[in-house]
Short mmCIF file of C-alpha atoms in Angstrom, two decimals:
data_model
loop_
_atom_site.label_atom_id
_atom_site.label_comp_id
_atom_site.label_asym_id
_atom_site.label_seq_id
_atom_site.Cartn_x
_atom_site.Cartn_y
_atom_site.Cartn_z
CA MET A 27 0.00 0.00 0.00
CA SER A 28 1.43 3.41 -0.97
CA ARG A 29 1.77 6.21 1.56
CA SER A 30 -0.66 8.39 -0.43
CA THR A 31 -3.27 5.61 -0.19
CA LEU A 32 -2.59 5.35 3.52
CA PHE A 33 -3.16 9.09 3.81
CA TRP A 34 -6.63 8.61 2.30
CA LEU A 35 -7.51 5.68 4.58
CA ILE A 36 -6.53 7.57 7.72
CA TRP A 37 -8.47 10.61 6.52
CA THR A 38 -11.54 8.41 6.04
CA VAL A 39 -11.19 7.04 9.57
CA PHE A 40 -10.98 10.56 10.97
CA LEU A 41 -14.18 11.45 9.16
CA GLY A 42 -15.95 8.39 10.54
CA LEU A 43 -14.94 9.21 14.09
CA GLY A 44 -16.18 12.75 13.75
CA VAL A 45 -12.79 14.24 14.54
CA VAL A 46 -12.73 16.29 11.40
CA GLY A 47 -15.24 19.00 10.66
CA VAL A 48 -16.76 19.69 7.32
CA VAL A 49 -14.84 18.59 4.25
CA CYS A 50 -15.22 21.88 2.48
CA SER A 51 -12.91 23.79 4.82
CA GLU A 52 -11.28 27.12 4.24
CA ALA A 53 -8.11 25.30 3.22
CA ALA A 54 -9.94 23.77 0.28
CA LYS A 55 -11.01 27.12 -1.15
CA GLU A 56 -8.97 28.04 -4.17
CA ILE A 57 -7.77 31.44 -5.34
CA HIS A 58 -6.64 31.64 -8.93
CA THR A 59 -3.42 33.40 -9.85
CA PHE A 60 -1.68 33.57 -13.20
CA ASP A 61 1.75 32.48 -14.30
CA VAL A 62 4.01 34.33 -16.73
CA LYS A 63 2.23 32.71 -19.68
CA GLY A 64 -1.15 33.97 -18.52
CA ASP A 65 -2.41 30.50 -17.57
CA SER A 66 -4.64 30.21 -14.53
CA VAL A 67 -2.89 28.58 -11.55
CA PRO A 68 -5.05 27.77 -8.51
CA ARG A 69 -3.73 28.48 -5.02
CA SER A 70 -5.39 27.32 -1.84
CA VAL A 71 -5.85 29.31 1.35
CA ARG A 72 -3.58 28.03 4.11
CA PRO A 73 -5.33 25.86 6.70
CA ASN A 74 -6.45 27.43 9.96
CA SER A 75 -5.11 26.19 13.30
CA VAL A 76 -7.81 23.52 13.77
CA GLU A 77 -7.38 22.15 10.25
CA LEU A 78 -3.61 22.23 10.56
CA LEU A 79 -3.66 20.30 13.84
CA ARG A 80 -5.82 17.60 12.28
CA ALA A 81 -3.54 17.44 9.22
CA GLU A 82 -0.38 17.27 11.32
CA LYS A 83 -1.79 14.27 13.17
CA ILE A 84 -2.25 12.47 9.87
CA VAL A 85 1.31 13.24 8.76
CA GLU A 86 2.57 12.08 12.16
CA GLU A 87 0.55 8.86 11.89
CA VAL A 88 2.08 8.00 8.52
CA PHE A 89 5.63 9.36 8.81
CA GLY A 90 6.23 9.82 12.54
CA ARG A 91 8.18 6.62 13.14
CA ASP A 92 10.41 7.18 10.13
CA ILE A 93 11.09 10.77 11.23
CA ALA A 94 12.10 9.54 14.69
CA LYS A 95 14.48 6.99 13.14
CA ALA A 96 16.14 9.47 10.77
CA LYS A 97 19.26 10.56 12.67
CA SER A 98 21.78 11.56 10.00
CA ALA A 99 21.59 14.33 7.41
CA PRO A 100 21.33 11.92 4.43
CA GLU A 101 18.55 9.97 6.15
CA LYS A 102 16.60 13.16 6.89
CA ALA A 103 17.08 14.45 3.37
CA ALA A 104 15.92 11.16 1.84
CA LEU A 105 12.84 11.12 4.06
CA GLY A 106 12.09 14.75 3.22
CA GLN A 107 12.23 13.87 -0.48
CA GLU A 108 9.90 10.90 0.07
CA LEU A 109 7.45 13.06 2.01
CA LEU A 110 7.52 15.74 -0.69
CA LYS A 111 6.70 13.14 -3.33
CA ALA A 112 3.81 11.77 -1.26
CA VAL A 113 2.14 15.11 -0.51
CA ARG A 114 2.32 16.23 -4.12
CA GLU A 115 -0.31 13.54 -4.79
CA GLU A 116 -2.39 14.45 -1.71
CA GLN A 117 -5.87 15.87 -2.47
CA ASP A 118 -6.55 17.18 1.03
CA MET A 119 -4.85 20.59 0.88
CA ALA A 120 -4.50 20.90 4.66
CA VAL A 121 -2.61 17.58 4.76
CA ARG A 122 -0.52 18.68 1.79
CA PHE A 123 0.42 21.88 3.60
CA ALA A 124 1.30 20.05 6.82
CA GLY A 125 3.39 17.54 4.87
CA LEU A 126 5.27 20.28 3.04
CA GLN A 127 6.08 22.04 6.30
CA THR A 128 7.35 18.78 7.81
CA ALA A 129 9.47 18.10 4.71
CA ARG A 130 10.83 21.63 4.98
CA ARG A 131 11.93 21.04 8.57
CA LEU A 132 13.68 17.83 7.53
CA ALA A 133 15.50 19.66 4.73
CA ILE A 134 16.68 22.33 7.18
CA GLU A 135 17.84 19.72 9.72
CA ALA A 136 19.72 17.95 6.91
CA GLN A 137 20.98 21.32 5.64
CA ASP A 138 19.90 20.30 2.15
CA SER A 139 19.41 23.62 0.37
CA LYS A 140 18.38 22.04 -2.94
CA LEU A 141 15.55 20.10 -1.31
CA GLY A 142 14.58 23.12 0.78
CA LEU A 143 14.25 25.31 -2.31
CA GLU A 144 12.16 22.68 -4.06
CA ILE A 145 9.77 22.55 -1.08
CA VAL A 146 9.51 26.35 -0.81
CA ARG A 147 8.62 26.59 -4.50
CA GLU A 148 5.96 23.91 -3.98
CA ILE A 149 4.47 25.86 -1.05
CA VAL A 150 4.34 29.12 -3.03
CA LYS A 151 2.83 27.35 -6.04
CA ASN A 152 0.05 25.71 -4.03
CA PHE A 153 -0.81 28.13 -1.22
CA GLU A 154 -1.63 31.75 -0.66
CA PRO A 155 0.76 33.67 1.61
CA SER A 156 0.08 33.73 5.34
CA GLU A 157 -0.77 37.42 5.32
CA GLU A 158 -1.91 40.02 2.81
CA ILE A 159 0.73 42.69 2.30
CA SER A 160 1.83 44.65 -0.73
CA THR A 161 4.30 43.36 -3.29
CA THR A 162 6.79 46.00 -2.18
CA ASP A 163 6.50 44.90 1.45
CA TRP A 164 7.05 41.24 0.51
CA LEU A 165 10.23 42.22 -1.31
CA ALA A 166 11.45 44.43 1.55
CA GLU A 167 10.91 41.62 4.06
CA ALA A 168 12.70 39.16 1.75
CA ASP A 169 15.72 41.49 1.60
CA ARG A 170 15.68 41.96 5.40
CA LEU A 171 15.59 38.21 6.03
CA TRP A 172 18.39 37.55 3.57
CA GLU A 173 20.63 40.16 5.16
CA SER A 174 19.84 38.71 8.60
CA SER A 175 20.80 35.22 7.40
CA GLN A 176 24.33 36.38 6.57
CA LYS A 177 25.05 36.69 10.30
CA ALA A 178 23.85 33.14 11.06
CA GLN A 179 25.42 29.71 10.57
CA GLY A 180 24.24 26.20 9.73
CA ARG A 181 20.57 25.38 10.11
CA GLU A 182 19.59 28.85 11.31
CA ARG A 183 21.18 30.36 8.21
CA LEU A 184 19.37 27.98 5.86
CA SER A 185 16.04 28.51 7.64
CA LYS A 186 16.25 32.29 7.21
CA GLN A 187 17.41 32.03 3.61
CA LEU A 188 14.53 29.73 2.65
CA GLU A 189 12.06 32.09 4.33
CA ALA A 190 13.61 34.99 2.41
CA VAL A 191 13.26 33.10 -0.89
CA GLU A 192 9.61 32.33 -0.04
CA TYR A 193 8.92 36.06 0.50
CA TRP A 194 10.72 36.89 -2.74
CA LEU A 195 8.62 34.40 -4.71
CA TYR A 196 5.40 35.79 -3.22
CA SER A 197 6.44 39.33 -4.18
CA ASP A 198 6.27 38.20 -7.82
CA ILE A 199 8.53 41.05 -8.93
CA LYS A 200 10.17 40.06 -12.18
CA THR A 201 11.99 43.27 -13.16
CA SER A 202 15.36 42.50 -14.69
CA LEU A 203 17.70 43.81 -11.98
CA VAL A 204 15.68 42.53 -9.01
CA ALA A 205 15.26 39.09 -10.58
CA LYS A 206 18.96 38.92 -11.40
CA LYS A 207 19.85 39.79 -7.81
CA TRP A 208 17.68 37.01 -6.41
CA GLU A 209 18.83 34.47 -8.97
CA GLY A 210 22.36 35.20 -7.77
CA ARG A 211 21.30 34.77 -4.13
CA ILE A 212 19.70 31.41 -4.89
CA ARG A 213 22.87 30.24 -6.64
CA GLU A 214 24.85 31.40 -3.60
CA LEU A 215 22.48 29.48 -1.31
CA GLN A 216 22.91 26.27 -3.28
CA ALA A 217 26.69 26.61 -3.35
CA ASP A 218 27.03 27.78 0.26
CA LEU A 219 25.19 24.87 1.86
CA ALA A 220 26.24 22.04 -0.41
CA LEU A 221 26.88 18.90 1.65
CA ILE A 222 30.27 17.19 1.46
CA THR A 223 30.15 13.61 2.74
CA LEU A 224 33.34 11.78 3.62
CA HIS A 225 32.29 8.12 3.61
CA TRP A 226 33.85 5.38 5.72
CA LYS A 227 34.87 3.36 2.68
CA ASP A 228 36.92 6.30 1.30
CA ALA A 229 38.91 6.82 4.52
CA LEU A 230 42.59 6.12 5.04
CA LEU A 231 43.09 3.92 8.11
CA ARG A 232 46.12 4.84 10.19
CA GLY A 233 46.41 1.81 12.43
CA GLU A 234 46.66 -1.96 12.04
CA HIS A 235 43.54 -2.68 14.13
CA LEU A 236 41.13 -0.39 12.27
CA LYS A 237 39.10 -2.15 9.58
CA TYR A 238 36.50 -1.51 6.89
CA ASP A 239 33.41 -3.27 8.22
CA ILE A 240 30.99 -3.97 5.35
CA GLY A 241 28.48 -5.62 7.67
CA GLN A 242 28.30 -2.49 9.87
CA ASP A 243 28.66 -0.12 6.89
CA SER A 244 31.37 1.70 8.87
CA ILE A 245 34.92 1.62 10.20
CA SER A 246 35.20 -0.57 13.29
CA GLY A 247 37.93 -2.05 15.49
CA TRP A 248 38.98 1.31 16.92
CA CYS A 249 40.24 -0.03 20.24
CA PHE A 250 43.61 1.73 20.36
CA PRO A 251 43.34 5.51 20.85
CA GLN A 252 46.71 6.21 19.20
CA GLU A 253 45.25 5.08 15.86
CA TYR A 254 43.32 7.52 13.69
CA ILE A 255 41.40 8.00 10.44
CA GLU A 256 42.03 10.45 7.56
CA TRP A 257 40.31 11.67 4.41
CA PRO A 258 41.75 13.77 1.57
CA VAL A 259 39.19 16.44 0.66
CA ASP A 260 38.94 19.39 -1.74
CA LEU A 261 37.52 22.47 0.00
CA ALA A 262 36.47 25.94 -1.11
CA ALA A 263 37.44 29.10 0.77
CA LYS A 264 34.49 29.33 3.21
CA THR A 265 33.26 28.14 6.58
CA TYR A 266 32.10 24.58 7.15
CA ASP A 267 29.93 23.09 9.88
CA VAL A 268 31.62 19.74 10.60
CA ALA A 269 29.76 16.73 12.02
CA LEU A 270 30.48 13.02 12.62
CA LEU A 271 28.12 10.08 12.12
CA TYR A 272 29.16 7.42 14.63
CA SER A 273 28.00 4.71 17.04
CA SER A 274 29.21 3.56 20.46
CA ARG A 275 28.15 1.37 23.40
CA GLY A 276 28.18 1.88 27.15
CA ASN A 277 31.06 4.19 28.04
CA ALA A 278 32.74 3.70 24.68
CA GLY A 279 32.13 7.37 24.01
CA GLY A 280 34.16 8.43 27.02
CA TYR A 281 36.91 10.04 24.95
CA LEU A 282 37.57 13.62 23.94
CA MET A 283 37.69 13.30 20.16
CA ALA A 284 39.04 15.77 17.63
CA ILE A 285 38.80 16.61 13.94
CA SER A 286 41.88 18.39 12.59
CA LEU A 287 42.54 19.92 9.19
CA PHE A 288 46.03 19.69 7.67
CA ALA A 289 47.73 20.97 4.55
CA PRO A 290 49.01 17.95 2.56
CA THR A 291 52.52 19.43 2.65
CA ASN A 292 52.58 19.50 6.47
CA PRO A 293 50.71 16.57 8.07
CA TYR A 294 52.25 17.29 11.49
CA ARG A 295 50.94 20.75 12.30
CA PRO A 296 47.14 21.18 11.98
CA LEU A 297 45.71 24.35 10.51
CA THR A 298 42.77 24.05 12.89
CA THR A 299 41.36 21.53 15.37
CA LEU A 300 37.82 21.00 16.69
CA SER A 301 37.13 18.76 19.69
CA THR A 302 34.11 17.35 21.51
CA GLU A 303 33.14 14.47 23.78
CA LEU A 304 31.36 11.60 22.06
CA ILE A 305 28.72 10.08 24.31
CA SER A 306 27.21 6.61 23.96
CA THR A 307 24.63 6.15 21.21
CA GLY A 308 23.14 3.14 22.99
CA GLY A 309 24.73 0.41 20.91
CA TRP A 310 27.05 -0.27 18.00
CA LYS A 311 24.12 -0.40 15.57
CA ASN A 312 22.63 2.92 16.74
CA TYR A 313 24.22 5.75 14.76
CA ALA A 314 23.95 9.40 15.73
CA GLU A 315 25.26 12.66 14.31
CA LYS A 316 27.45 14.91 16.48
CA SER A 317 28.54 18.43 15.52
CA PHE A 318 32.17 19.35 16.17
CA GLY A 319 31.79 23.03 15.26
CA ILE A 320 32.93 25.40 12.50
CA ILE A 321 36.08 25.17 10.39
CA ARG A 322 37.16 28.24 8.40
CA VAL A 323 39.11 27.61 5.21
CA SER A 324 41.00 30.66 3.94
CA ARG A 325 42.30 29.21 0.66
CA PRO A 326 40.66 26.73 -1.72
CA GLY A 327 42.51 23.49 -2.36
CA ARG A 328 43.16 19.94 -1.19
CA TYR A 329 43.41 19.23 2.53
CA ILE A 330 43.68 16.25 4.88
CA LEU A 331 40.93 15.85 7.48
CA ARG A 332 41.93 13.70 10.47
CA LEU A 333 39.66 12.14 13.11
CA HIS A 334 41.60 11.23 16.25
CA ALA A 335 41.32 10.76 20.00
CA ILE A 336 42.82 13.30 22.42
CA ARG A 337 42.34 11.73 25.84
CA ARG A 338 40.12 9.50 27.92
CA LEU A 339 37.45 11.33 29.96
CA GLN A 340 35.83 8.45 31.86
CA PRO A 341 37.80 5.93 33.98
CA ASP A 342 35.29 3.12 33.41
CA PHE A 343 35.02 2.61 29.66
CA GLU A 344 34.58 0.02 26.92
CA PRO A 345 37.84 -1.17 25.33
CA CYS A 346 36.85 0.26 21.95
CA LEU A 347 36.08 3.90 21.11
CA VAL A 348 33.54 4.37 18.31
CA ASN A 349 32.46 3.06 14.93
CA VAL A 350 32.65 5.69 12.18
CA ARG A 351 30.28 5.90 9.23
CA ALA A 352 30.86 9.39 7.80
CA VAL A 353 31.99 12.97 8.33
CA PHE A 354 29.79 15.77 7.00
CA LEU A 355 30.93 19.26 5.98
CA ARG A 356 28.22 21.80 5.26
#
């Protein structure tokens, strides 16, 4: 049974129980706008709070467990894409709106700007704006949000930028210079938040006990803290939010771990180092994402990224440190 069919079955059950009010809600009313070709394009009024609560319960019923299981950025992005595909076929506009908002949150958590932009365009295409203000005011608010986003980092930055793009699209100003400015901003957004994934199978293992574990889809056997893992990586001159996807058991996370960036010509003196404590994920098969912080790259080029242990933090610990699946740079 497809998820869209399941949406319809749950909706029918809600009707039978009397939880939902009348079918012809405000969210189902359509307002017609026109595209650049002059063709009529229907937009629906956004659902009110009661309709939205009912719709969110349906989305939670269908996707809630998968959302709870999605821990890493790729998992959240894949689920957001699946949800977007499902709600595009949804006839109940309140459920479609709730699904799009949930997919948008997943895209922001995954820091997937491409998916986020696709969802924002879908929202603008299908729904009227949340408030009625002039075209000039929409554009002014879009500019304000974009400027505000330049002072933020990571998910907060992407959230503000997507909101700014949404306001810009609702302004519907297509004059040459304004459109060119926003096209440039969107290109900047896509380039700025592109995800670099350093996979376990592409790592260089610096230690005889470390091993590529196909069954675990990760690097395992890290039981000697003097051993470490490296990846060669090409980076642009910008800031990166660095995170690790790992698993551990018991007190296996009781180490202060570090990610260091080296120039290939000098693998002994790091350009920068980020450190954090890795806590237990509850088992070797339970992977979680942990942010290490921000790395600033001043010159574009090839670098060496090293994951290594600094020192033990807990006296009572498992003999092995962590399993490593990936490092993310956003």
